[in-house]
Each structure stands twice: as C-alpha cells, then as structure tokens.
Amino acid sequence: MNEEAEGKSARLRRHLLSLLGDELAPHDRLPTERSLAEEFGASRLTVRLVLDQLEREGRVYRVQGSGTFASEPRIAKSVELTSFSEDMRARGLRPGSLAVTEERIPAGAEVGYALGISPSAEVLHVRRVRTADGEPICLEHSYLPSALVPGTLGEALRGSLYEELAGHGLALRRAEQTIRATVLDPADARELRVAAFSPAFLVQRTAYDARGRAVERALSLYRADRYSYELTIYRD
Ligand code: 16G
C-alpha cells in the first residue's frame, strides 16, 4: 500500500472506530463501501481492507448482499476473581441460567486432582447454560466437594453460585485458571445457539476459600464472539 492510501486507511479506521464506539448500536448497518470510498477519497479496495481488519478483530460482521454491521460488544473479563453474575451486572446485563442440573458423582482423576481429593470422593456436579439478557453465552460445569457442600443447591442455582457458597461460609478468595482456545461440539453449540464448531474459550478454574480449601473446580466454555480477556501487565 502506498503512503497516501495508508494515510486514508488510518483516517477511515479512526472514523469507523468512533462510529462503532459512539453512534452505532449492535447490529446497526455501517455506511456502504461506496459511500465511505467517496467520503474519504479512497479506493474501494482500501475501504474493503479496513473493513476486513475490523471484521478480523470482531468489531463488525458482514452479511452477503446486505452490508456490514456493528458486532455485539465483547464481554471483557478481567483477571479479578469475579462471578458470572458480577461480570454481567457490571456491564448492565441481566445474568441468568438455563438447563440447570445437579448430580452427585465420583470426582474422577482430573477433578479429584484439582480439588486435592480422592478420585473416588463424591462431588456435586452443577451444569448451567449461563445467559446475558436471556442470550446463552457460556456453558459451565462446576464440581464442588460433597464434603464441603453436602446438600443440594436447588433453586439457589438460578441465582449466583458464589453468593450461595459465601452464605455457607465458603467465600472464594483466590483461583488458579488456565484459558485455552477450543471449538464447540455440535451439542454444546446448539445450547449456546451458535453454529457447530464455533470458536470458544475453555477456562478451567480451581477456586479456593480464605482457608485455602479448594471449593470449586469449574470448566467454563465461553462463546469467543462474545468474550475477550483483559490483562494488565507490568514491567519493573
Ligand atoms: C464464573 C466462574 C465459574 C463460577 C461462576 C459463578 C470463570 C472462568 N468461571 O463463571 O467458575 O462457577 O462464575 O457465577 O470465571 P455465579 O455466582 O453467577 O453463579
């Protein structure tokens, strides 16, 4: 790209980012490629390359034959130990849960190791599809040692698990977690109402209370089109 086109594309990108930030609501249509090209005195190719970049960043999406649209904002998760309900409320979204199940099962090797209990020790497995304003965005499996959580949680699971645990003297203070990229198998994708094999973040978390007891092993699958991770990093 020559210098002039580079200057135009930088200006166009700034313009589009400010439109996306201030004026356009999710799913609003962006100005057409042709009108952007005219307004910025740029070629259609320059406009298309700028839109391609915004599409790769997840800021816009295209619909064949109908144009380019503003994406839903991603829910930026920070590295603080927060619950799903807190994350949603902080963004003005209503947290919810669908398809809630709970069952007692043996921990098994992976969960047992993470929780520091025997693979044959019993855990309460809670499975929930988490929603933001009614839209499914995350599939969560939580495993809680029966020794710490002996009863069923029932209706409490419609609300916040972390608030419920705190009410039982199991407030969570620290967690270790790994995040990796994955794709959703067809059954999980159906529950999250996205196409089979859509990208997702798999977050595995072990959360501890103030006494250092491992209270929860969780596997959360977040829709990658709705989430991003935010880290503050330091240099000495
Ligand atoms: C978060 C946790 C999950 C926990 C849930 C509790 C991650 C990766 N996972 O989604 O382990 O069970 O919050 O949310 O952050 P709740 O209190 O709203 O039920």
Short mmCIF file of C-alpha atoms and ligand atoms in Angstrom, two decimals:
data_model
loop_
_atom_site.label_atom_id
_atom_site.label_comp_id
_atom_site.label_asym_id
_atom_site.label_seq_id
_atom_site.Cartn_x
_atom_site.Cartn_y
_atom_site.Cartn_z
CA MET A 1 0.00 0.00 0.00
CA ASN A 2 1.43 3.42 -0.85
CA GLU A 3 1.76 6.22 1.69
CA GLU A 4 -1.34 8.09 0.55
CA ALA A 5 -3.56 5.03 0.77
CA GLU A 6 -2.05 4.27 4.18
CA GLY A 7 -2.99 7.73 5.44
CA LYS A 8 -6.51 7.33 4.09
CA SER A 9 -6.97 3.92 5.59
CA ALA A 10 -5.74 5.15 9.00
CA ARG A 11 -8.24 8.03 8.87
CA LEU A 12 -11.03 5.75 7.74
CA ARG A 13 -10.24 3.27 10.52
CA ARG A 14 -10.32 6.04 13.15
CA HIS A 15 -13.62 7.28 11.75
CA LEU A 16 -15.18 3.80 11.81
CA LEU A 17 -13.92 3.08 15.32
CA SER A 18 -15.50 6.28 16.58
CA LEU A 19 -18.77 5.43 14.79
CA LEU A 20 -18.68 1.98 16.41
CA GLY A 21 -17.82 3.44 19.79
CA ASP A 22 -20.29 6.32 19.94
CA GLU A 23 -23.00 6.18 17.36
CA LEU A 24 -23.82 2.71 16.19
CA ALA A 25 -25.74 0.23 18.31
CA PRO A 26 -25.02 -3.52 17.88
CA HIS A 27 -26.41 -4.77 14.55
CA ASP A 28 -26.69 -1.24 13.08
CA ARG A 29 -25.54 -1.07 9.49
CA LEU A 30 -22.31 0.76 8.65
CA PRO A 31 -22.22 3.20 5.72
CA THR A 32 -21.74 1.37 2.42
CA GLU A 33 -18.27 0.73 1.00
CA ARG A 34 -19.10 3.05 -1.85
CA SER A 35 -20.12 5.99 0.36
CA LEU A 36 -17.04 5.51 2.57
CA ALA A 37 -14.82 5.43 -0.51
CA GLU A 38 -16.36 8.69 -1.74
CA GLU A 39 -16.25 10.43 1.63
CA PHE A 40 -12.58 9.56 2.18
CA GLY A 41 -11.48 9.86 -1.43
CA ALA A 42 -10.19 6.28 -1.12
CA SER A 43 -10.44 3.29 -3.43
CA ARG A 44 -12.97 0.55 -2.76
CA LEU A 45 -10.04 -1.80 -2.14
CA THR A 46 -8.70 0.45 0.64
CA VAL A 47 -12.15 0.56 2.26
CA ARG A 48 -12.51 -3.19 1.98
CA LEU A 49 -9.12 -3.79 3.62
CA VAL A 50 -10.05 -1.56 6.56
CA LEU A 51 -13.36 -3.40 6.97
CA ASP A 52 -11.56 -6.77 6.66
CA GLN A 53 -9.33 -5.78 9.57
CA LEU A 54 -12.32 -4.69 11.72
CA GLU A 55 -14.05 -7.97 10.87
CA ARG A 56 -10.98 -9.96 11.97
CA GLU A 57 -11.00 -8.01 15.24
CA GLY A 58 -14.66 -8.91 15.74
CA ARG A 59 -15.82 -5.28 15.68
CA VAL A 60 -18.06 -5.74 12.62
CA TYR A 61 -19.64 -8.59 10.72
CA ARG A 62 -20.73 -8.87 7.13
CA VAL A 63 -23.90 -10.26 5.64
CA GLN A 64 -23.59 -11.22 1.99
CA GLY A 65 -25.67 -8.90 -0.15
CA SER A 66 -26.77 -6.71 2.74
CA GLY A 67 -23.74 -4.91 4.10
CA THR A 68 -21.51 -4.55 7.14
CA PHE A 69 -22.92 -4.34 10.66
CA ALA A 70 -21.69 -3.41 14.13
CA SER A 71 -20.97 -6.51 16.28
CA GLU A 72 -22.29 -7.06 19.78
CA PRO A 73 -19.68 -5.77 22.22
CA ARG A 74 -17.49 -8.43 23.75
CA ILE A 75 -17.70 -9.00 27.45
CA ALA A 76 -14.20 -8.22 28.60
CA LYS A 77 -13.24 -10.44 31.51
CA SER A 78 -10.52 -9.04 33.72
CA VAL A 79 -8.23 -11.18 35.82
CA GLU A 80 -10.11 -10.43 39.02
CA LEU A 81 -11.89 -13.28 40.74
CA THR A 82 -15.44 -12.44 39.78
CA SER A 83 -18.56 -14.50 39.27
CA PHE A 84 -20.55 -14.71 36.10
CA SER A 85 -23.36 -12.71 37.75
CA GLU A 86 -20.95 -9.93 38.75
CA ASP A 87 -19.43 -9.81 35.25
CA MET A 88 -22.85 -9.42 33.68
CA ARG A 89 -24.17 -6.84 36.14
CA ALA A 90 -21.02 -4.76 35.71
CA ARG A 91 -21.99 -4.48 32.06
CA GLY A 92 -25.61 -3.68 32.64
CA LEU A 93 -26.72 -7.16 31.54
CA ARG A 94 -29.13 -9.41 33.41
CA PRO A 95 -27.44 -12.70 34.42
CA GLY A 96 -29.44 -15.90 34.18
CA SER A 97 -29.18 -19.67 33.89
CA LEU A 98 -30.92 -22.24 31.72
CA ALA A 99 -30.92 -26.04 31.70
CA VAL A 100 -29.65 -26.26 35.27
CA THR A 101 -28.82 -29.75 36.53
CA GLU A 102 -27.07 -31.02 39.64
CA GLU A 103 -25.91 -34.56 40.41
CA ARG A 104 -23.60 -36.38 42.81
CA ILE A 105 -20.78 -38.21 41.05
CA PRO A 106 -17.31 -39.54 41.91
CA ALA A 107 -14.71 -36.80 41.35
CA GLY A 108 -12.68 -38.83 38.86
CA ALA A 109 -8.98 -38.29 38.19
CA GLU A 110 -8.91 -34.76 36.77
CA VAL A 111 -11.43 -33.10 39.13
CA GLY A 112 -10.12 -35.07 42.13
CA TYR A 113 -6.54 -33.99 41.44
CA ALA A 114 -7.58 -30.33 41.02
CA LEU A 115 -9.59 -30.34 44.24
CA GLY A 116 -6.98 -32.32 46.16
CA ILE A 117 -9.40 -35.16 46.96
CA SER A 118 -9.51 -38.83 46.06
CA PRO A 119 -10.87 -39.68 42.58
CA SER A 120 -13.49 -41.80 44.33
CA ALA A 121 -14.64 -38.98 46.67
CA GLU A 122 -18.03 -37.59 45.82
CA VAL A 123 -18.58 -34.17 44.24
CA LEU A 124 -21.67 -32.18 43.33
CA HIS A 125 -21.62 -31.57 39.57
CA VAL A 126 -23.60 -28.48 38.57
CA ARG A 127 -24.16 -27.81 34.91
CA ARG A 128 -25.64 -24.50 33.73
CA VAL A 129 -26.07 -22.61 30.49
CA ARG A 130 -25.41 -19.01 31.50
CA THR A 131 -27.29 -16.19 29.86
CA ALA A 132 -26.86 -12.43 29.44
CA ASP A 133 -30.22 -10.70 28.97
CA GLY A 134 -31.60 -14.12 28.08
CA GLU A 135 -28.96 -14.93 25.45
CA PRO A 136 -26.86 -18.07 26.14
CA ILE A 137 -23.18 -17.14 26.14
CA CYS A 138 -21.43 -19.63 28.41
CA LEU A 139 -21.71 -23.28 29.37
CA GLU A 140 -20.50 -24.03 32.87
CA HIS A 141 -19.64 -27.21 34.74
CA SER A 142 -18.85 -26.71 38.43
CA TYR A 143 -17.61 -29.52 40.67
CA LEU A 144 -17.89 -28.96 44.44
CA PRO A 145 -16.63 -31.48 47.01
CA SER A 146 -19.60 -33.10 48.79
CA ALA A 147 -17.56 -32.87 52.00
CA LEU A 148 -17.91 -29.07 51.79
CA VAL A 149 -21.29 -28.84 50.05
CA PRO A 150 -23.33 -31.75 51.38
CA GLY A 151 -26.86 -30.59 50.48
CA THR A 152 -28.48 -29.91 47.14
CA LEU A 153 -28.42 -26.32 45.92
CA GLY A 154 -31.77 -26.45 44.11
CA GLU A 155 -33.37 -23.09 43.41
CA ALA A 156 -30.25 -21.22 44.60
CA LEU A 157 -28.62 -22.23 41.30
CA ARG A 158 -30.98 -19.95 39.41
CA GLY A 159 -29.05 -17.09 41.04
CA SER A 160 -25.38 -16.79 41.92
CA LEU A 161 -23.47 -19.91 42.98
CA TYR A 162 -20.71 -17.78 44.51
CA GLU A 163 -23.21 -15.83 46.63
CA GLU A 164 -24.75 -19.10 47.77
CA LEU A 165 -21.34 -20.53 48.68
CA ALA A 166 -20.44 -17.33 50.55
CA GLY A 167 -23.67 -17.72 52.52
CA HIS A 168 -22.40 -21.15 53.63
CA GLY A 169 -19.03 -19.84 54.83
CA LEU A 170 -17.32 -20.72 51.56
CA ALA A 171 -16.50 -17.27 50.15
CA LEU A 172 -13.95 -17.63 47.37
CA ARG A 173 -10.73 -15.63 47.64
CA ARG A 174 -8.30 -16.95 45.04
CA ALA A 175 -8.39 -19.04 41.91
CA GLU A 176 -5.95 -20.64 39.53
CA GLN A 177 -7.07 -20.80 35.98
CA THR A 178 -5.98 -21.76 32.52
CA ILE A 179 -7.54 -20.45 29.36
CA ARG A 180 -7.31 -22.15 26.03
CA ALA A 181 -8.92 -21.97 22.63
CA THR A 182 -11.30 -24.67 21.53
CA VAL A 183 -14.33 -25.25 19.30
CA LEU A 184 -17.84 -26.16 20.43
CA ASP A 185 -19.03 -29.65 19.65
CA PRO A 186 -22.45 -29.74 17.94
CA ALA A 187 -24.44 -30.42 21.15
CA ASP A 188 -22.79 -27.60 23.13
CA ALA A 189 -23.05 -25.26 20.13
CA ARG A 190 -26.78 -25.93 19.90
CA GLU A 191 -27.25 -24.97 23.54
CA LEU A 192 -25.27 -21.78 23.02
CA ARG A 193 -27.22 -21.11 19.81
CA VAL A 194 -24.21 -20.83 17.54
CA ALA A 195 -23.01 -22.92 14.59
CA ALA A 196 -21.35 -26.26 15.36
CA PHE A 197 -17.57 -25.95 15.80
CA SER A 198 -17.75 -22.22 16.54
CA PRO A 199 -14.70 -20.99 18.47
CA ALA A 200 -14.82 -20.76 22.24
CA PHE A 201 -12.58 -20.15 25.24
CA LEU A 202 -12.27 -23.08 27.60
CA VAL A 203 -11.48 -21.75 31.07
CA GLN A 204 -10.54 -24.24 33.76
CA ARG A 205 -10.64 -22.77 37.23
CA THR A 206 -9.84 -24.07 40.69
CA ALA A 207 -11.14 -21.66 43.33
CA TYR A 208 -10.09 -21.59 46.99
CA ASP A 209 -11.61 -20.02 50.09
CA ALA A 210 -9.74 -17.89 52.63
CA ARG A 211 -8.61 -21.05 54.47
CA GLY A 212 -7.04 -22.38 51.29
CA ARG A 213 -9.62 -25.12 50.78
CA ALA A 214 -10.31 -25.98 47.13
CA VAL A 215 -14.05 -25.35 46.85
CA GLU A 216 -14.73 -25.38 43.13
CA ARG A 217 -13.28 -26.93 40.01
CA ALA A 218 -15.00 -25.32 37.04
CA LEU A 219 -14.93 -25.78 33.31
CA SER A 220 -16.47 -22.85 31.52
CA LEU A 221 -16.94 -22.65 27.76
CA TYR A 222 -17.35 -19.06 26.63
CA ARG A 223 -18.52 -18.07 23.16
CA ALA A 224 -15.44 -16.47 21.57
CA ASP A 225 -17.63 -13.99 19.67
CA ARG A 226 -18.87 -12.55 22.97
CA TYR A 227 -15.76 -12.67 25.19
CA SER A 228 -12.29 -11.28 25.44
CA TYR A 229 -9.71 -11.39 28.23
CA GLU A 230 -8.14 -8.24 29.59
CA LEU A 231 -4.82 -8.30 31.39
CA THR A 232 -2.81 -5.51 32.93
CA ILE A 233 0.85 -6.39 32.67
CA TYR A 234 3.76 -4.65 34.37
CA ARG A 235 7.42 -4.11 33.74
CA ASP A 236 9.84 -3.40 36.58
C1 16G B 1 -17.61 -17.78 36.71
C2 16G B 1 -16.62 -18.87 37.00
C3 16G B 1 -17.27 -20.13 37.44
C4 16G B 1 -18.26 -19.87 38.55
C5 16G B 1 -19.24 -18.79 38.18
C6 16G B 1 -20.12 -18.42 39.34
C7 16G B 1 -14.87 -18.40 35.34
C8 16G B 1 -13.97 -18.96 34.33
N1 16G B 1 -15.77 -19.21 35.88
O1 16G B 1 -18.28 -18.00 35.53
O2 16G B 1 -16.27 -20.99 37.91
O3 16G B 1 -18.98 -21.05 38.88
O4 16G B 1 -18.55 -17.62 37.77
O5 16G B 1 -21.04 -17.47 38.88
O6 16G B 1 -14.74 -17.24 35.65
P1 16G B 1 -22.38 -17.17 39.67
O7 16G B 1 -22.00 -16.76 41.06
O8 16G B 1 -23.03 -16.10 38.89
O9 16G B 1 -23.21 -18.43 39.68
#
